[in-house]
Every structure is written in structure tokens, then in C-alpha cells.
């Protein structure tokens, strides 16, 4: 079978793409035999080296057996690990300037990917050296690097990213590049919203903004199906989920960072959106990222 042509994008499109690694780990999962909470995950891929994994996302359940890879979409999901499951995992961001994913709705599936498996083992060695086992918690720890050490890791991730892209295209999944002229205004709106404090849930466009509030609402509805206020509310909820699961901060500290004056208000708000308290969510989701 002839090899499928690799997608080529112009330099300005590649430059606009934000892609950065968040973790690379290889080791046993922290908890097995129970379903996680519905937690936010970034783009990523993990290989099941031992055991099996079940994923609930996009309204369906996927079994990932030993030897296969699971390609993750950046969204909410639940997962279940069999006893003694061991993973080789890479988590990263891969977004256009407006925050949309390079591969938006075509992921969340399991497949064989031997070339990517080899590239992932090489990336693990580039990031962690001679270490054989690195847990998820160790993989996301903040570390200090010299300029040359960081450059070497960035180069290793860039090489891995190219294999990830080519693997998806070989599996029939194509990227969805932006049409810059059509999305420029939406990018401006999203960039402005992303720069606002998390506690500002009723945004008003500044007087010097190039379009009015009514037009901004129309563009957001056309692109995302939600308006300015709901975009901010979802943004705050996404950050809340991430920090509750991944941060070492107390729930009270997280509440204040999100703009809540009282922890009780944060708890009521979070329960209204997720049907769980922040503490229940943390207990159900902590250490469960794959």
C-alpha cells in the first residue's frame, strides 16, 4: 500500500500552532479497579504496556488492551485501569491561537502504532535519561533546566511531535488548519477573553475593540455555540477541574485564585456544574491522568 502524503502547511501556519509537552512518564497507574471522575485531559497518547484501560469519552466506551495506543482528544473523560496496569504516556498542548485543537473531533480511539511507540520510548529517554520508571506525579513536577538542557528536550519533543502527526495521518486522521482571514476576529476575541482574570465572568468589550459586543456575540455563537459570558464560565470551570486534580494547593487557595471570595461559594458553584463537591472531585480524580 503506498504511503499517504504528509500534510504540508505554510510556515506562518506552523508558527501560529502552540504545541508544548506537559509530561512524559512510564510506570504503574496510581489507582485501579475504580472509575475516575470526569476529568479534563490535554491532547496526548498512552501505550498500555501491561494490563488494560477503559475510556469513556464522546458518549462511548473504548477498551485499550495491552500493546495498543490510545489517542486522546483534549476534553473531559473518565477512565478505569485494571490491576497492575503500566503505561507509557505523553501529555501535551496542541492548539491554534483561539484554543481549538489541531485535531478537534477525530481522536479518542485505540490503535496499533509501532513507529510512534518507538519514538515515545526515545522521547522518554531524552527527557528522563537512564530512569526506567517515572510516575505521573514525577512527570509533572516542576524542574529546573539549563538553556542547553531545555533546548535538547524541546528538540526531542519536536521530533516526537512530527511522528505523532504522521502516525495520525497514516491512520486516516487529518488536521484541521485554520482559515486565517475568516478566523482573525474570533482569535482576537478569544485572546482578549483568555487574558481576563478568571473571576471576571461578565466581560464587556473595551471601547477601542475593533468590533462591537453584538458582533462579538454573533461570531462566538457561530464558532463555538456559546457567547462571551458562557465562554468565561467554561474557562473558569476547566481551570478549576485542572487545579483541583493536579495542584498541591488547598481548595480554599484554589477558590480565591479563581475569584471566589468564600470557599463555600466555590463549593456551591462547582457542585452546580459537576454534581460533585471539589473535595469529592479531587478524591475521585487525583492521580488518574493517563
PDB file of C-alpha atoms in Angstrom:
ATOM      1  CA  UNK A   1       0.000   0.000   0.000  1.00  0.00           C
ATOM      2  CA  UNK A   2       1.505   3.396  -0.983  1.00  0.00           C
ATOM      3  CA  UNK A   3       2.314   5.712   1.897  1.00  0.00           C
ATOM      4  CA  UNK A   4      -0.188   8.543   2.348  1.00  0.00           C
ATOM      5  CA  UNK A   5       1.184  12.021   1.586  1.00  0.00           C
ATOM      6  CA  UNK A   6       2.166  14.067   4.619  1.00  0.00           C
ATOM      7  CA  UNK A   7       0.152  17.243   5.156  1.00  0.00           C
ATOM      8  CA  UNK A   8       2.152  20.367   4.399  1.00  0.00           C
ATOM      9  CA  UNK A   9       1.308  23.740   5.947  1.00  0.00           C
ATOM     10  CA  UNK A  10       2.876  27.127   5.340  1.00  0.00           C
ATOM     11  CA  UNK A  11       5.457  28.467   7.774  1.00  0.00           C
ATOM     12  CA  UNK A  12       3.099  31.105   9.183  1.00  0.00           C
ATOM     13  CA  UNK A  13       0.527  28.412   9.980  1.00  0.00           C
ATOM     14  CA  UNK A  14       3.119  26.241  11.748  1.00  0.00           C
ATOM     15  CA  UNK A  15       4.295  29.290  13.709  1.00  0.00           C
ATOM     16  CA  UNK A  16       0.757  30.020  14.884  1.00  0.00           C
ATOM     17  CA  UNK A  17       0.374  26.487  16.288  1.00  0.00           C
ATOM     18  CA  UNK A  18       1.043  26.193  20.012  1.00  0.00           C
ATOM     19  CA  UNK A  19       2.484  22.794  20.879  1.00  0.00           C
ATOM     20  CA  UNK A  20       4.304  22.043  24.134  1.00  0.00           C
ATOM     21  CA  UNK A  21       4.861  18.902  26.177  1.00  0.00           C
ATOM     22  CA  UNK A  22       3.337  18.706  29.651  1.00  0.00           C
ATOM     23  CA  UNK A  23       4.538  15.302  30.832  1.00  0.00           C
ATOM     24  CA  UNK A  24       6.282  12.136  29.754  1.00  0.00           C
ATOM     25  CA  UNK A  25       6.015   9.223  32.158  1.00  0.00           C
ATOM     26  CA  UNK A  26       6.352   5.456  32.237  1.00  0.00           C
ATOM     27  CA  UNK A  27       5.169   3.366  35.133  1.00  0.00           C
ATOM     28  CA  UNK A  28       2.285   1.857  37.079  1.00  0.00           C
ATOM     29  CA  UNK A  29      -1.019   3.689  37.430  1.00  0.00           C
ATOM     30  CA  UNK A  30      -1.756   5.013  40.948  1.00  0.00           C
ATOM     31  CA  UNK A  31      -5.225   3.523  41.326  1.00  0.00           C
ATOM     32  CA  UNK A  32      -7.003   0.603  39.693  1.00  0.00           C
ATOM     33  CA  UNK A  33     -10.386  -1.051  39.712  1.00  0.00           C
ATOM     34  CA  UNK A  34     -12.435   2.181  40.014  1.00  0.00           C
ATOM     35  CA  UNK A  35     -13.720   4.723  37.508  1.00  0.00           C
ATOM     36  CA  UNK A  36     -12.192   8.174  37.768  1.00  0.00           C
ATOM     37  CA  UNK A  37     -14.251  11.339  37.939  1.00  0.00           C
ATOM     38  CA  UNK A  38     -14.935  13.096  34.648  1.00  0.00           C
ATOM     39  CA  UNK A  39     -11.644  14.932  34.415  1.00  0.00           C
ATOM     40  CA  UNK A  40     -10.134  17.288  31.816  1.00  0.00           C
ATOM     41  CA  UNK A  41      -7.230  15.877  29.823  1.00  0.00           C
ATOM     42  CA  UNK A  42      -4.986  17.568  27.256  1.00  0.00           C
ATOM     43  CA  UNK A  43      -4.051  16.118  23.900  1.00  0.00           C
ATOM     44  CA  UNK A  44      -1.917  13.039  24.341  1.00  0.00           C
ATOM     45  CA  UNK A  45      -1.221   9.401  23.703  1.00  0.00           C
ATOM     46  CA  UNK A  46      -0.524   6.493  26.028  1.00  0.00           C
ATOM     47  CA  UNK A  47       0.590   2.937  25.379  1.00  0.00           C
ATOM     48  CA  UNK A  48      -0.646   0.096  27.571  1.00  0.00           C
ATOM     49  CA  UNK A  49       2.478  -1.888  28.455  1.00  0.00           C
ATOM     50  CA  UNK A  50       0.689  -4.113  30.963  1.00  0.00           C
ATOM     51  CA  UNK A  51      -2.952  -4.603  31.957  1.00  0.00           C
ATOM     52  CA  UNK A  52      -5.774  -2.769  30.189  1.00  0.00           C
ATOM     53  CA  UNK A  53      -7.583   0.567  30.253  1.00  0.00           C
ATOM     54  CA  UNK A  54     -11.194   1.562  29.629  1.00  0.00           C
ATOM     55  CA  UNK A  55     -12.012   5.097  28.491  1.00  0.00           C
ATOM     56  CA  UNK A  56     -15.410   6.823  28.500  1.00  0.00           C
ATOM     57  CA  UNK A  57     -15.453   9.850  26.185  1.00  0.00           C
ATOM     58  CA  UNK A  58     -17.625  11.248  23.403  1.00  0.00           C
ATOM     59  CA  UNK A  59     -20.572   9.153  24.576  1.00  0.00           C
ATOM     60  CA  UNK A  60     -18.858   5.790  24.126  1.00  0.00           C
ATOM     61  CA  UNK A  61     -16.564   3.402  25.983  1.00  0.00           C
ATOM     62  CA  UNK A  62     -13.265   2.224  24.480  1.00  0.00           C
ATOM     63  CA  UNK A  63     -11.204  -0.754  25.634  1.00  0.00           C
ATOM     64  CA  UNK A  64      -7.451  -0.270  25.238  1.00  0.00           C
ATOM     65  CA  UNK A  65      -5.693  -3.652  25.588  1.00  0.00           C
ATOM     66  CA  UNK A  66      -2.029  -4.343  26.176  1.00  0.00           C
ATOM     67  CA  UNK A  67       0.147  -3.287  23.261  1.00  0.00           C
ATOM     68  CA  UNK A  68      -2.198  -0.664  21.848  1.00  0.00           C
ATOM     69  CA  UNK A  69      -2.077   3.131  21.970  1.00  0.00           C
ATOM     70  CA  UNK A  70      -4.917   5.472  22.879  1.00  0.00           C
ATOM     71  CA  UNK A  71      -5.002   8.858  21.146  1.00  0.00           C
ATOM     72  CA  UNK A  72      -6.659  11.462  23.390  1.00  0.00           C
ATOM     73  CA  UNK A  73      -8.711  14.480  22.437  1.00  0.00           C
ATOM     74  CA  UNK A  74      -8.317  17.480  24.770  1.00  0.00           C
ATOM     75  CA  UNK A  75     -11.623  17.294  26.622  1.00  0.00           C
ATOM     76  CA  UNK A  76     -13.403  15.615  29.541  1.00  0.00           C
ATOM     77  CA  UNK A  77     -13.234  11.852  30.010  1.00  0.00           C
ATOM     78  CA  UNK A  78     -13.413   9.083  32.597  1.00  0.00           C
ATOM     79  CA  UNK A  79     -11.098   6.098  32.769  1.00  0.00           C
ATOM     80  CA  UNK A  80     -10.654   2.770  34.532  1.00  0.00           C
ATOM     81  CA  UNK A  81      -7.412   0.825  34.970  1.00  0.00           C
ATOM     82  CA  UNK A  82      -7.122  -2.920  35.513  1.00  0.00           C
ATOM     83  CA  UNK A  83      -4.911  -4.100  38.367  1.00  0.00           C
ATOM     84  CA  UNK A  84      -1.154  -3.833  37.715  1.00  0.00           C
ATOM     85  CA  UNK A  85      -1.636  -1.639  34.641  1.00  0.00           C
ATOM     86  CA  UNK A  86       1.513   0.101  33.398  1.00  0.00           C
ATOM     87  CA  UNK A  87       1.530   2.966  30.884  1.00  0.00           C
ATOM     88  CA  UNK A  88       3.947   4.880  28.676  1.00  0.00           C
ATOM     89  CA  UNK A  89       2.314   8.298  28.336  1.00  0.00           C
ATOM     90  CA  UNK A  90       2.850  11.722  26.753  1.00  0.00           C
ATOM     91  CA  UNK A  91       0.587  14.690  27.515  1.00  0.00           C
ATOM     92  CA  UNK A  92       0.879  17.944  25.624  1.00  0.00           C
ATOM     93  CA  UNK A  93      -0.927  21.002  24.265  1.00  0.00           C
ATOM     94  CA  UNK A  94      -1.552  21.308  20.551  1.00  0.00           C
ATOM     95  CA  UNK A  95      -3.733  24.341  19.821  1.00  0.00           C
ATOM     96  CA  UNK A  96      -4.455  27.104  17.372  1.00  0.00           C
ATOM     97  CA  UNK A  97      -4.353  30.671  18.774  1.00  0.00           C
ATOM     98  CA  UNK A  98      -8.080  30.533  19.624  1.00  0.00           C
ATOM     99  CA  UNK A  99      -7.562  27.469  21.815  1.00  0.00           C
ATOM    100  CA  UNK A 100      -9.077  24.939  19.387  1.00  0.00           C
ATOM    101  CA  UNK A 101      -7.270  21.662  18.859  1.00  0.00           C
ATOM    102  CA  UNK A 102      -5.283  20.774  15.759  1.00  0.00           C
ATOM    103  CA  UNK A 103      -7.287  17.531  15.647  1.00  0.00           C
ATOM    104  CA  UNK A 104     -10.663  18.574  17.028  1.00  0.00           C
ATOM    105  CA  UNK A 105     -13.161  15.739  16.884  1.00  0.00           C
ATOM    106  CA  UNK A 106     -11.348  12.810  15.296  1.00  0.00           C
ATOM    107  CA  UNK A 107      -9.417  11.391  18.255  1.00  0.00           C
ATOM    108  CA  UNK A 108     -10.308   9.304  21.332  1.00  0.00           C
ATOM    109  CA  UNK A 109      -9.580   5.948  19.706  1.00  0.00           C
ATOM    110  CA  UNK A 110      -7.206   2.998  20.214  1.00  0.00           C
ATOM    111  CA  UNK A 111      -4.878   1.608  17.550  1.00  0.00           C
ATOM    112  CA  UNK A 112      -1.578  -0.122  16.857  1.00  0.00           C
ATOM    113  CA  UNK A 113       1.223   2.433  16.422  1.00  0.00           C
ATOM    114  CA  UNK A 114       4.665   0.762  16.441  1.00  0.00           C
ATOM    115  CA  UNK A 115       6.576   3.709  14.935  1.00  0.00           C
ATOM    116  CA  UNK A 116       5.091   6.108  17.478  1.00  0.00           C
ATOM    117  CA  UNK A 117       5.814   3.612  20.270  1.00  0.00           C
ATOM    118  CA  UNK A 118       9.499   3.632  19.320  1.00  0.00           C
ATOM    119  CA  UNK A 119       9.524   7.444  19.100  1.00  0.00           C
ATOM    120  CA  UNK A 120       7.841   7.675  22.530  1.00  0.00           C
ATOM    121  CA  UNK A 121      10.480   5.427  24.101  1.00  0.00           C
ATOM    122  CA  UNK A 122      13.153   7.693  22.591  1.00  0.00           C
ATOM    123  CA  UNK A 123      11.382  10.790  23.938  1.00  0.00           C
ATOM    124  CA  UNK A 124      11.189   9.239  27.416  1.00  0.00           C
ATOM    125  CA  UNK A 125      14.938   8.575  27.343  1.00  0.00           C
ATOM    126  CA  UNK A 126      15.616  12.144  26.144  1.00  0.00           C
ATOM    127  CA  UNK A 127      13.530  13.647  28.962  1.00  0.00           C
ATOM    128  CA  UNK A 128      14.427  11.294  31.833  1.00  0.00           C
ATOM    129  CA  UNK A 129      17.814   9.867  30.902  1.00  0.00           C
ATOM    130  CA  UNK A 130      18.607   6.453  32.398  1.00  0.00           C
ATOM    131  CA  UNK A 131      15.494   6.304  34.598  1.00  0.00           C
ATOM    132  CA  UNK A 132      13.343   3.260  33.915  1.00  0.00           C
ATOM    133  CA  UNK A 133      10.207   4.241  35.847  1.00  0.00           C
ATOM    134  CA  UNK A 134       8.748   7.742  36.222  1.00  0.00           C
ATOM    135  CA  UNK A 135       5.264   8.132  37.707  1.00  0.00           C
ATOM    136  CA  UNK A 136       2.699  10.658  36.524  1.00  0.00           C
ATOM    137  CA  UNK A 137       3.304  12.771  39.637  1.00  0.00           C
ATOM    138  CA  UNK A 138       7.042  12.750  38.993  1.00  0.00           C
ATOM    139  CA  UNK A 139       6.421  13.521  35.322  1.00  0.00           C
ATOM    140  CA  UNK A 140       4.593  16.772  36.077  1.00  0.00           C
ATOM    141  CA  UNK A 141       6.926  18.003  38.818  1.00  0.00           C
ATOM    142  CA  UNK A 142       8.379  21.464  38.208  1.00  0.00           C
ATOM    143  CA  UNK A 143      12.100  21.105  37.489  1.00  0.00           C
ATOM    144  CA  UNK A 144      14.915  23.471  36.609  1.00  0.00           C
ATOM    145  CA  UNK A 145      16.961  23.098  33.434  1.00  0.00           C
ATOM    146  CA  UNK A 146      19.883  24.908  31.884  1.00  0.00           C
ATOM    147  CA  UNK A 147      19.308  26.525  28.482  1.00  0.00           C
ATOM    148  CA  UNK A 148      21.068  23.669  26.697  1.00  0.00           C
ATOM    149  CA  UNK A 149      19.149  21.011  28.660  1.00  0.00           C
ATOM    150  CA  UNK A 150      15.823  22.652  27.867  1.00  0.00           C
ATOM    151  CA  UNK A 151      16.715  23.083  24.188  1.00  0.00           C
ATOM    152  CA  UNK A 152      17.589  19.377  23.952  1.00  0.00           C
ATOM    153  CA  UNK A 153      14.234  18.368  25.434  1.00  0.00           C
ATOM    154  CA  UNK A 154      12.341  20.749  23.178  1.00  0.00           C
ATOM    155  CA  UNK A 155      14.129  19.334  20.131  1.00  0.00           C
ATOM    156  CA  UNK A 156      13.281  15.789  21.240  1.00  0.00           C
ATOM    157  CA  UNK A 157       9.621  16.714  21.655  1.00  0.00           C
ATOM    158  CA  UNK A 158       9.545  18.413  18.230  1.00  0.00           C
ATOM    159  CA  UNK A 159      10.872  15.213  16.618  1.00  0.00           C
ATOM    160  CA  UNK A 160       8.302  13.131  18.512  1.00  0.00           C
ATOM    161  CA  UNK A 161       5.519  15.540  17.557  1.00  0.00           C
ATOM    162  CA  UNK A 162       6.319  15.023  13.863  1.00  0.00           C
ATOM    163  CA  UNK A 163       5.969  11.234  14.264  1.00  0.00           C
ATOM    164  CA  UNK A 164       2.674  11.715  16.151  1.00  0.00           C
ATOM    165  CA  UNK A 165       1.344  13.858  13.304  1.00  0.00           C
ATOM    166  CA  UNK A 166       2.434  11.370  10.638  1.00  0.00           C
ATOM    167  CA  UNK A 167       1.006   8.424  12.594  1.00  0.00           C
ATOM    168  CA  UNK A 168      -2.419  10.051  12.807  1.00  0.00           C
ATOM    169  CA  UNK A 169      -2.386  10.825   9.090  1.00  0.00           C
ATOM    170  CA  UNK A 170      -1.459   7.222   8.312  1.00  0.00           C
ATOM    171  CA  UNK A 171      -4.462   6.202  10.424  1.00  0.00           C
ATOM    172  CA  UNK A 172      -6.676   8.449   8.288  1.00  0.00           C
ATOM    173  CA  UNK A 173      -6.935  11.403  10.666  1.00  0.00           C
ATOM    174  CA  UNK A 174      -6.216  14.766   9.050  1.00  0.00           C
ATOM    175  CA  UNK A 175      -5.528  18.072  10.833  1.00  0.00           C
ATOM    176  CA  UNK A 176      -7.983  20.947  10.589  1.00  0.00           C
ATOM    177  CA  UNK A 177      -5.938  24.040   9.760  1.00  0.00           C
ATOM    178  CA  UNK A 178      -7.420  27.460  10.361  1.00  0.00           C
ATOM    179  CA  UNK A 179      -8.511  29.776   7.631  1.00  0.00           C
ATOM    180  CA  UNK A 180      -6.781  32.853   8.957  1.00  0.00           C
ATOM    181  CA  UNK A 181      -8.820  35.506   7.174  1.00  0.00           C
ATOM    182  CA  UNK A 182     -12.080  34.026   8.386  1.00  0.00           C
ATOM    183  CA  UNK A 183     -10.982  33.396  11.973  1.00  0.00           C
ATOM    184  CA  UNK A 184      -8.928  36.507  12.678  1.00  0.00           C
ATOM    185  CA  UNK A 185     -11.729  38.293  14.547  1.00  0.00           C
ATOM    186  CA  UNK A 186     -12.562  35.185  16.580  1.00  0.00           C
ATOM    187  CA  UNK A 187      -8.881  34.865  17.502  1.00  0.00           C
ATOM    188  CA  UNK A 188      -8.899  38.467  18.710  1.00  0.00           C
ATOM    189  CA  UNK A 189     -11.991  37.889  20.849  1.00  0.00           C
ATOM    190  CA  UNK A 190     -10.647  34.669  22.369  1.00  0.00           C
ATOM    191  CA  UNK A 191      -7.230  36.203  23.059  1.00  0.00           C
ATOM    192  CA  UNK A 192      -8.929  39.067  24.894  1.00  0.00           C
ATOM    193  CA  UNK A 193     -11.124  36.674  26.895  1.00  0.00           C
ATOM    194  CA  UNK A 194      -8.174  34.451  27.795  1.00  0.00           C
ATOM    195  CA  UNK A 195      -6.316  37.479  29.179  1.00  0.00           C
ATOM    196  CA  UNK A 196      -9.131  38.446  31.571  1.00  0.00           C
ATOM    197  CA  UNK A 197      -8.990  37.459  35.263  1.00  0.00           C
ATOM    198  CA  UNK A 198     -10.725  34.144  35.930  1.00  0.00           C
ATOM    199  CA  UNK A 199     -13.166  35.843  38.286  1.00  0.00           C
ATOM    200  CA  UNK A 200     -14.458  38.217  35.597  1.00  0.00           C
ATOM    201  CA  UNK A 201     -17.484  36.270  34.389  1.00  0.00           C
ATOM    202  CA  UNK A 202     -19.425  39.186  32.845  1.00  0.00           C
ATOM    203  CA  UNK A 203     -16.975  40.521  30.235  1.00  0.00           C
ATOM    204  CA  UNK A 204     -17.564  43.830  28.466  1.00  0.00           C
ATOM    205  CA  UNK A 205     -15.543  44.650  25.368  1.00  0.00           C
ATOM    206  CA  UNK A 206     -13.198  47.646  25.742  1.00  0.00           C
ATOM    207  CA  UNK A 207     -14.151  50.839  23.833  1.00  0.00           C
ATOM    208  CA  UNK A 208     -11.210  50.502  21.423  1.00  0.00           C
ATOM    209  CA  UNK A 209     -12.057  46.910  20.400  1.00  0.00           C
ATOM    210  CA  UNK A 210     -12.374  46.657  16.572  1.00  0.00           C
ATOM    211  CA  UNK A 211     -15.930  45.241  16.705  1.00  0.00           C
ATOM    212  CA  UNK A 212     -18.948  45.757  18.935  1.00  0.00           C
ATOM    213  CA  UNK A 213     -20.368  43.447  21.600  1.00  0.00           C
ATOM    214  CA  UNK A 214     -23.296  42.301  19.443  1.00  0.00           C
ATOM    215  CA  UNK A 215     -20.999  41.263  16.571  1.00  0.00           C
ATOM    216  CA  UNK A 216     -18.626  39.553  19.017  1.00  0.00           C
ATOM    217  CA  UNK A 217     -21.532  37.539  20.435  1.00  0.00           C
ATOM    218  CA  UNK A 218     -22.575  36.520  16.906  1.00  0.00           C
ATOM    219  CA  UNK A 219     -19.074  35.366  15.982  1.00  0.00           C
ATOM    220  CA  UNK A 220     -18.691  33.366  19.204  1.00  0.00           C
ATOM    221  CA  UNK A 221     -22.076  31.720  18.689  1.00  0.00           C
ATOM    222  CA  UNK A 222     -21.163  30.818  15.108  1.00  0.00           C
ATOM    223  CA  UNK A 223     -17.783  29.413  16.057  1.00  0.00           C
ATOM    224  CA  UNK A 224     -18.387  27.802  19.461  1.00  0.00           C
ATOM    225  CA  UNK A 225     -22.151  27.817  20.025  1.00  0.00           C
ATOM    226  CA  UNK A 226     -21.783  29.957  23.168  1.00  0.00           C
ATOM    227  CA  UNK A 227     -21.500  33.669  23.979  1.00  0.00           C
ATOM    228  CA  UNK A 228     -18.863  35.686  25.815  1.00  0.00           C
ATOM    229  CA  UNK A 229     -20.195  35.078  29.309  1.00  0.00           C
ATOM    230  CA  UNK A 230     -20.561  31.306  28.873  1.00  0.00           C
ATOM    231  CA  UNK A 231     -17.072  31.126  27.360  1.00  0.00           C
ATOM    232  CA  UNK A 232     -15.667  32.697  30.521  1.00  0.00           C
ATOM    233  CA  UNK A 233     -17.719  30.407  32.746  1.00  0.00           C
ATOM    234  CA  UNK A 234     -16.480  27.311  30.921  1.00  0.00           C
ATOM    235  CA  UNK A 235     -12.926  28.606  31.018  1.00  0.00           C
ATOM    236  CA  UNK A 236     -13.123  29.045  34.798  1.00  0.00           C
ATOM    237  CA  UNK A 237     -14.654  25.573  35.223  1.00  0.00           C
ATOM    238  CA  UNK A 238     -11.927  23.969  33.080  1.00  0.00           C
ATOM    239  CA  UNK A 239      -9.227  25.657  35.156  1.00  0.00           C
ATOM    240  CA  UNK A 240     -10.984  24.625  38.372  1.00  0.00           C
ATOM    241  CA  UNK A 241     -11.056  20.974  37.293  1.00  0.00           C
ATOM    242  CA  UNK A 242      -7.385  21.028  36.299  1.00  0.00           C
ATOM    243  CA  UNK A 243      -6.212  22.688  39.507  1.00  0.00           C
ATOM    244  CA  UNK A 244      -8.286  20.502  41.814  1.00  0.00           C
ATOM    245  CA  UNK A 245      -6.811  17.350  40.296  1.00  0.00           C
ATOM    246  CA  UNK A 246      -3.231  18.438  39.569  1.00  0.00           C
ATOM    247  CA  UNK A 247      -2.361  21.251  42.011  1.00  0.00           C
ATOM    248  CA  UNK A 248      -0.992  20.761  45.505  1.00  0.00           C
ATOM    249  CA  UNK A 249      -2.787  23.927  46.668  1.00  0.00           C
ATOM    250  CA  UNK A 250      -5.628  23.737  49.160  1.00  0.00           C
ATOM    251  CA  UNK A 251      -9.185  24.010  47.865  1.00  0.00           C
ATOM    252  CA  UNK A 252      -9.500  27.351  49.659  1.00  0.00           C
ATOM    253  CA  UNK A 253      -6.428  28.675  47.820  1.00  0.00           C
ATOM    254  CA  UNK A 254      -7.854  27.448  44.503  1.00  0.00           C
ATOM    255  CA  UNK A 255     -11.187  29.136  45.249  1.00  0.00           C
ATOM    256  CA  UNK A 256      -9.513  32.507  45.862  1.00  0.00           C
ATOM    257  CA  UNK A 257      -7.325  32.131  42.737  1.00  0.00           C
ATOM    258  CA  UNK A 258     -10.495  31.628  40.694  1.00  0.00           C
ATOM    259  CA  UNK A 259     -12.040  34.831  42.009  1.00  0.00           C
ATOM    260  CA  UNK A 260     -14.332  33.484  44.755  1.00  0.00           C
ATOM    261  CA  UNK A 261     -14.440  35.471  47.977  1.00  0.00           C
ATOM    262  CA  UNK A 262     -15.562  32.493  50.045  1.00  0.00           C
ATOM    263  CA  UNK A 263     -14.685  28.811  49.701  1.00  0.00           C
ATOM    264  CA  UNK A 264     -18.348  27.924  50.323  1.00  0.00           C
ATOM    265  CA  UNK A 265     -19.369  29.903  47.211  1.00  0.00           C
ATOM    266  CA  UNK A 266     -16.772  27.999  45.191  1.00  0.00           C
ATOM    267  CA  UNK A 267     -18.073  24.670  46.502  1.00  0.00           C
ATOM    268  CA  UNK A 268     -21.687  25.524  45.628  1.00  0.00           C
ATOM    269  CA  UNK A 269     -20.696  26.771  42.150  1.00  0.00           C
ATOM    270  CA  UNK A 270     -18.572  23.706  41.426  1.00  0.00           C
ATOM    271  CA  UNK A 271     -21.264  21.306  42.657  1.00  0.00           C
ATOM    272  CA  UNK A 272     -23.852  23.042  40.468  1.00  0.00           C
ATOM    273  CA  UNK A 273     -21.734  22.395  37.375  1.00  0.00           C
ATOM    274  CA  UNK A 274     -20.337  18.928  38.154  1.00  0.00           C
ATOM    275  CA  UNK A 275     -22.747  17.368  40.705  1.00  0.00           C
ATOM    276  CA  UNK A 276     -19.717  16.851  42.979  1.00  0.00           C
ATOM    277  CA  UNK A 277     -18.001  18.946  45.642  1.00  0.00           C
ATOM    278  CA  UNK A 278     -14.384  19.993  44.977  1.00  0.00           C
ATOM    279  CA  UNK A 279     -13.135  17.584  47.659  1.00  0.00           C
ATOM    280  CA  UNK A 280     -15.122  14.682  46.184  1.00  0.00           C
ATOM    281  CA  UNK A 281     -13.794  15.544  42.731  1.00  0.00           C
ATOM    282  CA  UNK A 282     -10.220  15.632  43.998  1.00  0.00           C
ATOM    283  CA  UNK A 283     -10.535  12.253  45.709  1.00  0.00           C
ATOM    284  CA  UNK A 284     -12.083  10.693  42.612  1.00  0.00           C
ATOM    285  CA  UNK A 285      -9.740  12.219  40.056  1.00  0.00           C
ATOM    286  CA  UNK A 286      -6.373  12.787  41.735  1.00  0.00           C
ATOM    287  CA  UNK A 287      -3.525  10.811  40.225  1.00  0.00           C
ATOM    288  CA  UNK A 288      -5.734   9.429  37.480  1.00  0.00           C
ATOM    289  CA  UNK A 289      -4.347  11.215  34.408  1.00  0.00           C
ATOM    290  CA  UNK A 290      -3.141   8.910  31.654  1.00  0.00           C
TER     291      UNK A 290
END
